[in-house]
Coordinates of C-alpha atoms (C1' of nucleotides) in Angstrom, one line a residue:
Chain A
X565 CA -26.6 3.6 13.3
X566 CA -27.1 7.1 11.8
X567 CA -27.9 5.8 8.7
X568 CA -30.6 3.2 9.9
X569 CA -32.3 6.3 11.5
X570 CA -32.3 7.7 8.1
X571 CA -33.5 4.7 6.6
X572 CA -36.6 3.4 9.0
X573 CA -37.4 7.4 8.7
X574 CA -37.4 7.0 5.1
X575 CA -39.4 3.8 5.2
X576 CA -42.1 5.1 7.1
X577 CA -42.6 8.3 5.2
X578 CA -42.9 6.1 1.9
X579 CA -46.7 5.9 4.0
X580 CA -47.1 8.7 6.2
X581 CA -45.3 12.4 6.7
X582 CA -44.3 13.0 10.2
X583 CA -43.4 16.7 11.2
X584 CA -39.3 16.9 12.8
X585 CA -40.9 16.6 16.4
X586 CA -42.7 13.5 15.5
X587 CA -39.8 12.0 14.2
X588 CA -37.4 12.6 17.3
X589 CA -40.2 11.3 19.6
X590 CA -40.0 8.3 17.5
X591 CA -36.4 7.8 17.0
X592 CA -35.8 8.7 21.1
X593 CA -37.6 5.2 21.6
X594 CA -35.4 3.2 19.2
X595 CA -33.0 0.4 20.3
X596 CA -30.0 -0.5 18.4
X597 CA -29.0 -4.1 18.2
X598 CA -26.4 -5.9 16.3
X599 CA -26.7 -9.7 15.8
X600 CA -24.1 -12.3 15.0
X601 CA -24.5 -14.9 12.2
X602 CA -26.3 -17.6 13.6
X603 CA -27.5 -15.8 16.6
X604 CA -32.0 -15.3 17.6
X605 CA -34.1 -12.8 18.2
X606 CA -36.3 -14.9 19.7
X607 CA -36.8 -18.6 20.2
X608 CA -40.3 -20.2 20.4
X609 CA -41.9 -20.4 23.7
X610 CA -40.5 -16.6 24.4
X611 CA -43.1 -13.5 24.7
X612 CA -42.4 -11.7 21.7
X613 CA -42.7 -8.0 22.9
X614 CA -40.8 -6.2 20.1
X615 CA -40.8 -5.2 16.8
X616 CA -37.5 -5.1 14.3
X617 CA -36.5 -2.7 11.7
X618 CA -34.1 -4.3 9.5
X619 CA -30.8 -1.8 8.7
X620 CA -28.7 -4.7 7.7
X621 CA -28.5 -8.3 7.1
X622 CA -31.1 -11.4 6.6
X623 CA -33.1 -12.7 9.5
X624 CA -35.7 -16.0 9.1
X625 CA -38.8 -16.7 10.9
X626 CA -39.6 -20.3 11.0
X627 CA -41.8 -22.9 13.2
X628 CA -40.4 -26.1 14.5
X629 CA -42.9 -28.8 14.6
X630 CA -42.8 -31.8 17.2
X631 CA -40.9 -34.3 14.4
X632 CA -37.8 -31.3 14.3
X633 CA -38.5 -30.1 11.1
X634 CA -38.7 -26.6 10.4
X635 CA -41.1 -24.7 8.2
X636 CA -39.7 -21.3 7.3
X637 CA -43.0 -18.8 7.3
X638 CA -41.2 -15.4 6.8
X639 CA -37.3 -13.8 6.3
X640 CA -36.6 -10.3 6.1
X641 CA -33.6 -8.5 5.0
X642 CA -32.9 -4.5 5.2
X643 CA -35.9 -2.2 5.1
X644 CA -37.6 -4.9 6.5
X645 CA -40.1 -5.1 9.4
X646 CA -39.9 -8.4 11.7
X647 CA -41.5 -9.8 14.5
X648 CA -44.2 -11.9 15.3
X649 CA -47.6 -10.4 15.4
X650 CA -49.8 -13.7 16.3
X651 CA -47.4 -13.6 19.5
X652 CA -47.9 -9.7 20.7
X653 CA -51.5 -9.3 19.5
X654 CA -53.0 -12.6 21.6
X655 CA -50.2 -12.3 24.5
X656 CA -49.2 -15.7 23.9
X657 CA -45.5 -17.8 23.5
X658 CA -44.4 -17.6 20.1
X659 CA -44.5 -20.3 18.3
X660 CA -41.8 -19.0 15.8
X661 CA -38.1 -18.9 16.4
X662 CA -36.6 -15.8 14.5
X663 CA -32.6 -16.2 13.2
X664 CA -30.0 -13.6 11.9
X665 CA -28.2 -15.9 9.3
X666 CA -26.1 -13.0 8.5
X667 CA -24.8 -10.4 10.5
X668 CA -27.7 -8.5 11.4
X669 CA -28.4 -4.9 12.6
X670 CA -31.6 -3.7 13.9
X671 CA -33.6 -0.6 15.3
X672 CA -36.2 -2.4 17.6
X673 CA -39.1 -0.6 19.4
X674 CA -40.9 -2.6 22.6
X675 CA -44.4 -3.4 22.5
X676 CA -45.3 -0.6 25.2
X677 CA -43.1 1.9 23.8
X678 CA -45.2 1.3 20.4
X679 CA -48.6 1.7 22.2
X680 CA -46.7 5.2 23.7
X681 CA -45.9 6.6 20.1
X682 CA -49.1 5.5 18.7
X683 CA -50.9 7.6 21.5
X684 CA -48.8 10.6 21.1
X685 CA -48.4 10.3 17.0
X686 CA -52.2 8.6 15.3
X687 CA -50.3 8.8 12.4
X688 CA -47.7 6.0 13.1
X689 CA -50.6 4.2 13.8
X690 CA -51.7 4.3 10.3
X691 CA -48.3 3.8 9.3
X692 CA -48.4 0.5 11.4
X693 CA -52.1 -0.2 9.8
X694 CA -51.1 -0.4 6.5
X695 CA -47.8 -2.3 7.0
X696 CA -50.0 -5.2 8.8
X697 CA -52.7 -5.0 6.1
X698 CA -49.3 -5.5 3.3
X699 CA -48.9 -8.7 5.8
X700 CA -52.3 -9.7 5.3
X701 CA -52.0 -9.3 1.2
X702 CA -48.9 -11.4 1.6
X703 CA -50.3 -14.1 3.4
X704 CA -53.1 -14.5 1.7
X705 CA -50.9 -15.0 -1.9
X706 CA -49.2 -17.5 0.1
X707 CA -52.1 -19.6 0.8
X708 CA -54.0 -19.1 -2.9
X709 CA -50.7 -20.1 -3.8
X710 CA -50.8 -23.5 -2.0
X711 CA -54.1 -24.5 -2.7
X712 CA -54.0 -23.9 -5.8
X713 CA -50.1 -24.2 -7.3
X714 CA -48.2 -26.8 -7.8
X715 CA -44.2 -26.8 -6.0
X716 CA -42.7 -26.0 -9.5
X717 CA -45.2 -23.0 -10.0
X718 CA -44.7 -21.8 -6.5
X719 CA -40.9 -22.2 -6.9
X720 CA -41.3 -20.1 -10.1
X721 CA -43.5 -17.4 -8.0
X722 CA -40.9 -17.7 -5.5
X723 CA -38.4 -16.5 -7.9
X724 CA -39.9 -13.6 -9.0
X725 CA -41.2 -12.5 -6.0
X726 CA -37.9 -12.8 -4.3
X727 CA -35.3 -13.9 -6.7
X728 CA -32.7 -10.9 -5.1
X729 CA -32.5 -13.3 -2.0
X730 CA -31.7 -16.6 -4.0
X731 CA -27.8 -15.8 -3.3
X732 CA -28.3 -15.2 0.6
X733 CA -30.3 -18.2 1.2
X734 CA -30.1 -21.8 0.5
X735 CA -31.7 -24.1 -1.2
X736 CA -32.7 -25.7 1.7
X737 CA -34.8 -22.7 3.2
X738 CA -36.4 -21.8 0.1
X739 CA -37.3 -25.9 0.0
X740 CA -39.0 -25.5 3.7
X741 CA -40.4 -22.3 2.4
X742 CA -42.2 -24.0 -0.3
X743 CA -43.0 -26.7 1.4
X744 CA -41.3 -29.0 -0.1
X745 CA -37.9 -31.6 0.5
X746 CA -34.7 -30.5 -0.8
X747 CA -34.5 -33.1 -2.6
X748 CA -37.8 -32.4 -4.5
X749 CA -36.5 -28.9 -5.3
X750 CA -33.2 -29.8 -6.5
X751 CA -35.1 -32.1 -9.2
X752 CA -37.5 -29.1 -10.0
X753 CA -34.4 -27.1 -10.5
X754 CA -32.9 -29.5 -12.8
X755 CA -36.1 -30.2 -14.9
X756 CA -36.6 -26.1 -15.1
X757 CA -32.8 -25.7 -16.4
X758 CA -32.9 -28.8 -18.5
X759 CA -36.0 -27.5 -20.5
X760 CA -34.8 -23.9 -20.6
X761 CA -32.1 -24.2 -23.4
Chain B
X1489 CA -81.3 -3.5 11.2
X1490 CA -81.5 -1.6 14.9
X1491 CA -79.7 -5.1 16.4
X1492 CA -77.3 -5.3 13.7
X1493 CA -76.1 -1.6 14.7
X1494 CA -76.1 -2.7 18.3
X1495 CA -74.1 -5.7 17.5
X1496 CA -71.2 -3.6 15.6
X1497 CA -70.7 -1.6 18.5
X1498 CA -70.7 -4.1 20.8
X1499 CA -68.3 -6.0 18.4
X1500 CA -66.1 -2.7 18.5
X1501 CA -65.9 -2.2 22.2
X1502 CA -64.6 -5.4 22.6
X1503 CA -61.3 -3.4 21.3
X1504 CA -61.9 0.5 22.0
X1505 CA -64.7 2.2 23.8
X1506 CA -65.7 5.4 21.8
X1507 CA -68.6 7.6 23.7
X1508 CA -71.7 8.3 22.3
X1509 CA -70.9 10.5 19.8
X1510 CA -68.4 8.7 18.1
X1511 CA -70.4 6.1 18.2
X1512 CA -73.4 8.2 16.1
X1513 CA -70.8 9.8 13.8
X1514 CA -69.3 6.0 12.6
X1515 CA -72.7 4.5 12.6
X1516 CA -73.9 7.2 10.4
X1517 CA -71.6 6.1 7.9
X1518 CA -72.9 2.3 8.0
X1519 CA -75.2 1.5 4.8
X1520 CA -77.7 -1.8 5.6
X1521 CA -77.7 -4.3 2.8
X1522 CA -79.0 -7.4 2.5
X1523 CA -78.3 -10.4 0.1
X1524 CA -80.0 -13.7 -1.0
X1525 CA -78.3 -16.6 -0.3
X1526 CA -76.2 -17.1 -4.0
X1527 CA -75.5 -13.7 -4.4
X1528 CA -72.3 -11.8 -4.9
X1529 CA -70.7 -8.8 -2.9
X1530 CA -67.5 -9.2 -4.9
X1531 CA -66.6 -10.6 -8.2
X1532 CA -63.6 -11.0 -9.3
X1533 CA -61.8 -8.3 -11.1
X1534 CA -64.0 -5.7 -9.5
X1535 CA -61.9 -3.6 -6.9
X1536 CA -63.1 -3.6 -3.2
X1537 CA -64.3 -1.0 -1.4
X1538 CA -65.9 -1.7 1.1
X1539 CA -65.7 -3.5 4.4
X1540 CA -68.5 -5.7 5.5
X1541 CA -69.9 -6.4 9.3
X1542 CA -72.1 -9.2 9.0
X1543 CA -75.1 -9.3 10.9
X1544 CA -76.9 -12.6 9.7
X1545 CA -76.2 -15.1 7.6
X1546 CA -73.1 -16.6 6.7
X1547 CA -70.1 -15.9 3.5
X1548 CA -67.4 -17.8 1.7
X1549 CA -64.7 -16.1 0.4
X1550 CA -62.6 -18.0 -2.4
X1551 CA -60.4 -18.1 -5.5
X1552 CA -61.3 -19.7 -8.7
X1553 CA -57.7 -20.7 -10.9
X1554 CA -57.4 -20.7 -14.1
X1555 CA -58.9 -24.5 -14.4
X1556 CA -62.0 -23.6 -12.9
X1557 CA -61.3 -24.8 -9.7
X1558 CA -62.8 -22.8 -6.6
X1559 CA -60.4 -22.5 -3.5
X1560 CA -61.9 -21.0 0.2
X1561 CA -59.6 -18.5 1.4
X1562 CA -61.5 -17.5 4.5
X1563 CA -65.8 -18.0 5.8
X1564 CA -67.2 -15.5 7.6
X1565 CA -70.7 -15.4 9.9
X1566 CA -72.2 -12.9 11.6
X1567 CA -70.3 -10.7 14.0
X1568 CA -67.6 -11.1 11.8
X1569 CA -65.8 -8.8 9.1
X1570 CA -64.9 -9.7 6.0
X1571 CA -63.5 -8.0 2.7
X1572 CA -61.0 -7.8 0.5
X1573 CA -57.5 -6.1 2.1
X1574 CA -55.2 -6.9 -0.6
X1575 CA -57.2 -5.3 -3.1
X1576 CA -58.1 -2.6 -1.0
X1577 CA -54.8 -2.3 0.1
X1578 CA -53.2 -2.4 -3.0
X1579 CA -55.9 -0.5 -5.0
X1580 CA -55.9 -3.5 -7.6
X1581 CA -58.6 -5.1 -8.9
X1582 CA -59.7 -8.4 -6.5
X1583 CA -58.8 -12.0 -7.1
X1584 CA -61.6 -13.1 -5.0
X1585 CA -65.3 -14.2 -5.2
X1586 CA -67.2 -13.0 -1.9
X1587 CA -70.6 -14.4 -2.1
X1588 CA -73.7 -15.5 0.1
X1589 CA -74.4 -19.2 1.1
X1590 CA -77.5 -18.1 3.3
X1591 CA -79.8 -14.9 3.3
X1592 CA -77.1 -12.5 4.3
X1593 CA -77.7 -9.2 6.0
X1594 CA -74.4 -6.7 6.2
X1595 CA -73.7 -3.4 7.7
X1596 CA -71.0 -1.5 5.1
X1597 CA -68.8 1.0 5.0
X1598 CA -67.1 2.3 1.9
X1599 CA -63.1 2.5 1.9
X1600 CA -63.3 6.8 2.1
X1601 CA -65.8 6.8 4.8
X1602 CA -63.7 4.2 6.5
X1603 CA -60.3 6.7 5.6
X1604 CA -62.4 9.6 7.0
X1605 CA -63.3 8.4 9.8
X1606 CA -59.8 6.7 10.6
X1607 CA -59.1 10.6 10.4
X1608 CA -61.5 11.8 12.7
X1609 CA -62.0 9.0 15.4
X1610 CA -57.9 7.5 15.7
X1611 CA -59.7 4.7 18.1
X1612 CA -61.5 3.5 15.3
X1613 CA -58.1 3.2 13.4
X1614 CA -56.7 1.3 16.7
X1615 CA -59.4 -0.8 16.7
X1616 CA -59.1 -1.9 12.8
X1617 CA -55.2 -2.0 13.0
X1618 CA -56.0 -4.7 15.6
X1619 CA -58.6 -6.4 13.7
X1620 CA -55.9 -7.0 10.7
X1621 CA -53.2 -8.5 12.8
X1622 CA -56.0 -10.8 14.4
X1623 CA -56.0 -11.8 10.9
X1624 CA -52.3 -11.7 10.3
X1625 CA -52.4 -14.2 13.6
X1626 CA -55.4 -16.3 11.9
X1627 CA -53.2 -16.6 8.2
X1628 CA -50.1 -17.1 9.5
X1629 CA -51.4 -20.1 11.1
X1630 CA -53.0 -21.6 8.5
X1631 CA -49.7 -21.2 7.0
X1632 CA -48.0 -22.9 9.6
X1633 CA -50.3 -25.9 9.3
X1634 CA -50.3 -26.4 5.9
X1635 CA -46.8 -26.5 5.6
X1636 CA -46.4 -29.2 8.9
X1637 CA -49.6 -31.2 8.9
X1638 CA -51.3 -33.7 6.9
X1639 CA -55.0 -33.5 5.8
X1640 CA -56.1 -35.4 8.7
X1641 CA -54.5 -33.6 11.2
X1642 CA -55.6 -30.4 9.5
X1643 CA -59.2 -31.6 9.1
X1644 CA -59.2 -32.1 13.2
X1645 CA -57.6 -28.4 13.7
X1646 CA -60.6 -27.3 11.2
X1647 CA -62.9 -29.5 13.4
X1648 CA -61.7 -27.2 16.6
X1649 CA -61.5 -24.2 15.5
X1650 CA -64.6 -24.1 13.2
X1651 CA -66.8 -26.9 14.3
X1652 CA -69.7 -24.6 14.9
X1653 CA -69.6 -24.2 11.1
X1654 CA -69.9 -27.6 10.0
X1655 CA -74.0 -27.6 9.4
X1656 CA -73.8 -24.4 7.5
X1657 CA -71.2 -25.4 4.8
X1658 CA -70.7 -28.4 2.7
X1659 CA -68.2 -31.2 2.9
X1660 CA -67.1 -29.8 -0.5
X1661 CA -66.4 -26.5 1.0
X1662 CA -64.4 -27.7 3.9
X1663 CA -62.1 -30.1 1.1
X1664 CA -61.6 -27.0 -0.6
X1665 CA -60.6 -24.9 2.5
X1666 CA -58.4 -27.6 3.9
X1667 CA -56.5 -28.0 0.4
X1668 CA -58.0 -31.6 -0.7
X1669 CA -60.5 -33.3 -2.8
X1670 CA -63.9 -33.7 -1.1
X1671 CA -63.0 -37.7 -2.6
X1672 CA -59.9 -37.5 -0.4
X1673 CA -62.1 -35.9 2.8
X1674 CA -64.9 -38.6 2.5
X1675 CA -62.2 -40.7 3.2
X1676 CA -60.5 -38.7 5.9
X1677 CA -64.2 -38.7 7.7
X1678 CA -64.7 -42.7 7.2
X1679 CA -61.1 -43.5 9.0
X1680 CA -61.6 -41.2 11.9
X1681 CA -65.1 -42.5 12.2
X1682 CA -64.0 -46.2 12.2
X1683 CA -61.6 -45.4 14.6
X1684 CA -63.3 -43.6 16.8
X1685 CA -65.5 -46.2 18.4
Chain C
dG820 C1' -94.8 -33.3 -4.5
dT821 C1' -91.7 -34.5 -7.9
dA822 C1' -87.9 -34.1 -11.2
dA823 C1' -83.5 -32.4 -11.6
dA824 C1' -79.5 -30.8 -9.6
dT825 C1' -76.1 -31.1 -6.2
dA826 C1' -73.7 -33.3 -2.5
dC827 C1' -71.6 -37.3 -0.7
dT828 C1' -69.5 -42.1 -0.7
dT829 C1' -66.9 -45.9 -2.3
dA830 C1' -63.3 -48.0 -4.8
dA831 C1' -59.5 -48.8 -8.2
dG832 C1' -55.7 -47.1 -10.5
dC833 C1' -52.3 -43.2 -10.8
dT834 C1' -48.8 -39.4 -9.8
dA835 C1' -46.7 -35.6 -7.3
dG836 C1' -43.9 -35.3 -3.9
dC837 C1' -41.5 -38.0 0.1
dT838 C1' -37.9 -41.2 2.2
dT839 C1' -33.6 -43.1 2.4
dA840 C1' -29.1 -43.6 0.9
dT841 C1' -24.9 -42.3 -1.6
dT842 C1' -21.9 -39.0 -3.9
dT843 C1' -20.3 -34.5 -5.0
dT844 C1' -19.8 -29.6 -4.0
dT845 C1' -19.5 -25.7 -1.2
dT846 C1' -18.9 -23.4 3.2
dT847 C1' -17.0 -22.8 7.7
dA848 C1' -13.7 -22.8 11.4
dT849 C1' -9.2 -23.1 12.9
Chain D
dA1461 C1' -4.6 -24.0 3.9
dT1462 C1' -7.0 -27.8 5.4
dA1463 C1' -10.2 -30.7 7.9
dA1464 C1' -14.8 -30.9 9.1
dA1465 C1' -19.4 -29.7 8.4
dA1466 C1' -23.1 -28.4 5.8
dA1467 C1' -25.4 -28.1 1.3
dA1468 C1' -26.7 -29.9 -3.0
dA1469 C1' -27.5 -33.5 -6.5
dT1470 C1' -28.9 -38.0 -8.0
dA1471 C1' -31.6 -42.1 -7.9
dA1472 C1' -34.6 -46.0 -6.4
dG1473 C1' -38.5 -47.3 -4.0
dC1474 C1' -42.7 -45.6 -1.4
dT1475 C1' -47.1 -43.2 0.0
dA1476 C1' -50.5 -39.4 0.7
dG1477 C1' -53.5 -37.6 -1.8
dC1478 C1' -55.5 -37.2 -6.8
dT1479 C1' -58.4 -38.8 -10.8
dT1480 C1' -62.0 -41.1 -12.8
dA1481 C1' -66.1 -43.4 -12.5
dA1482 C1' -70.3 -45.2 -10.8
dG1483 C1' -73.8 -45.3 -7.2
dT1484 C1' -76.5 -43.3 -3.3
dA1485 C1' -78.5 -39.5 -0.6
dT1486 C1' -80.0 -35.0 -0.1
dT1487 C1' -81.4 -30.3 -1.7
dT1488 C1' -83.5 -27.2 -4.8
dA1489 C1' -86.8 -25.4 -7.9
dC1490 C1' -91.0 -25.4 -10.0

DNA sequence: GTAAATACTTAAGCTAGCTTATTTTTTTAT
DNA sequence: ATAAAAAAATAAGCTAGCTTAAGTATTTAC
């Protein structure tokens, strides 16, 4: 756990410099959590009334729509942040569900807790700014990328945006990620390896 | 231009309630423009510096590939905000065309001013932080929908959310917010039509 | 007020991406 | 180590949404 301290410290002062006092006010309202494989953070119709810094492992954030399929919107791995915005900015259920699919450990900080330290430190709150306006950037790339990409180019984007994750998740996530079948990705795959060589 | 000042601090104490002389000190940073209805804020490859509160008038925000092809990214009307975050954000030159569909009038604030008084007002940084994840909330949605919903169903969310909006933009610009030909939405429009009576 | 430009509709043929089904490979749990 | 489960590949037939083209309606600019 002492080095996750070390590291969320060190993520946030990548943004903003916070004094020693600021920082133990901070840490002092820190959970830690450990997650098996396979187990949630949150499953959709939950308040989501946290947010998760990543130390260790690979979490997904997906929606289920009313067929059963899921559309994977987000994953995170460590020195990641995770949680579902929409949710605690408009008080509503999450639609998401959010999944370790590795053993997971996380610093988490509760919604009122974060209102408390952004109060008593402005500075976190820029900190927290500029983290949701990255969000917004990302987003936003996403959806030029739809409208205007086809799945091979997105799957090409995809892999250099994020190719360090192609061995932690599977085909079939980065397929929902696209949004496209499996089975359309594996041929994209083959046609991209077959006119490599 | 008096009204339009009224309006933005109306529009800000939805979120935060500043007294009168933050009020002055923000409002004193506010520069009036107005624009024809064709004309440009942003090109692209210029960087963003600004934030805009519109007043009157109404905005399209959208990315042109490298075929030519436009693609809406967001709208915005008065009483809303609109700019560029990722290029602000990321101090890179913008992807984006922001331009005028009607006679536009804006209320701006440059990026420093905005940083300065972030710095001396931390509501006012509250009040933006919450503004982005609004729009975090608003992407990640679309997101959601385009990866789980055909055009139809997407052109009745569109229909919900933004119906107000449909006799100040063109078919064309809804096909290209929705991710279709306008070809494809005439169609879309006939069916629902023909089954609606 | 009128010509030119732009927006919208319709329809036929086409293609990117989906569905379903089968086989092979890899991972997981005991 | 092995059986069961999950993931990935391949292939054939299908469909939502695209392209092209031509015609009609509405806006815009002088």
């Amino acid at each position: 756990m002492q080095q996750g301290i070390q590291l969320i410290l060190n993520n946030i002062s990548k943004i903003v410099s916070l004094t020693k006092e600021e920082q133990d006010l901070f840490v002092s309202k820190l959970q830690y959590i450990e997650y098996k494989k396979k187990e949630f953070f949150l499953h959709e119709g939950q308040f989501s009334n946290e947010l998760n810094f990543i130390i260790e492992g690979c979490v997904l954030v997906y929606y289920t729509d009313h067929s059963g399929f899921s559309h994977l919107i987000q994953f995170a791995i460590e020195d990641w942040w995770v949680g579902d915005i929409a949710s605690s900015t408009h008080n509503k259920p999450t639609q998401l569900n959010i999944q370790a699919i590795e053993k997971t450990k996380v610093l988490r900080i509760s919604k009122d807790d974060l209102e408390y330290v952004f109060e008593a430190i402005p500075k976190l709150e820029r900190f927290f700014r500029i983290l949701v306006q990255k969000r917004v950037a990302n987003l936003q790339q996403r959806i030029i990328s739809s409208l205007s990409k086809t799945a091979t180019e997105r799957f090409i984007e995809f892999r250099e945006q994020y190719g360090f994750l192609e061995n932690r998740i599977t085909q079939l996530q980065i397929a929902s990620f696209l949004g496209v079948t499996p089975e359309f990705l594996s041929m994209i795959r083959r046609k991209l390896n077959s006119s490599k060589k």
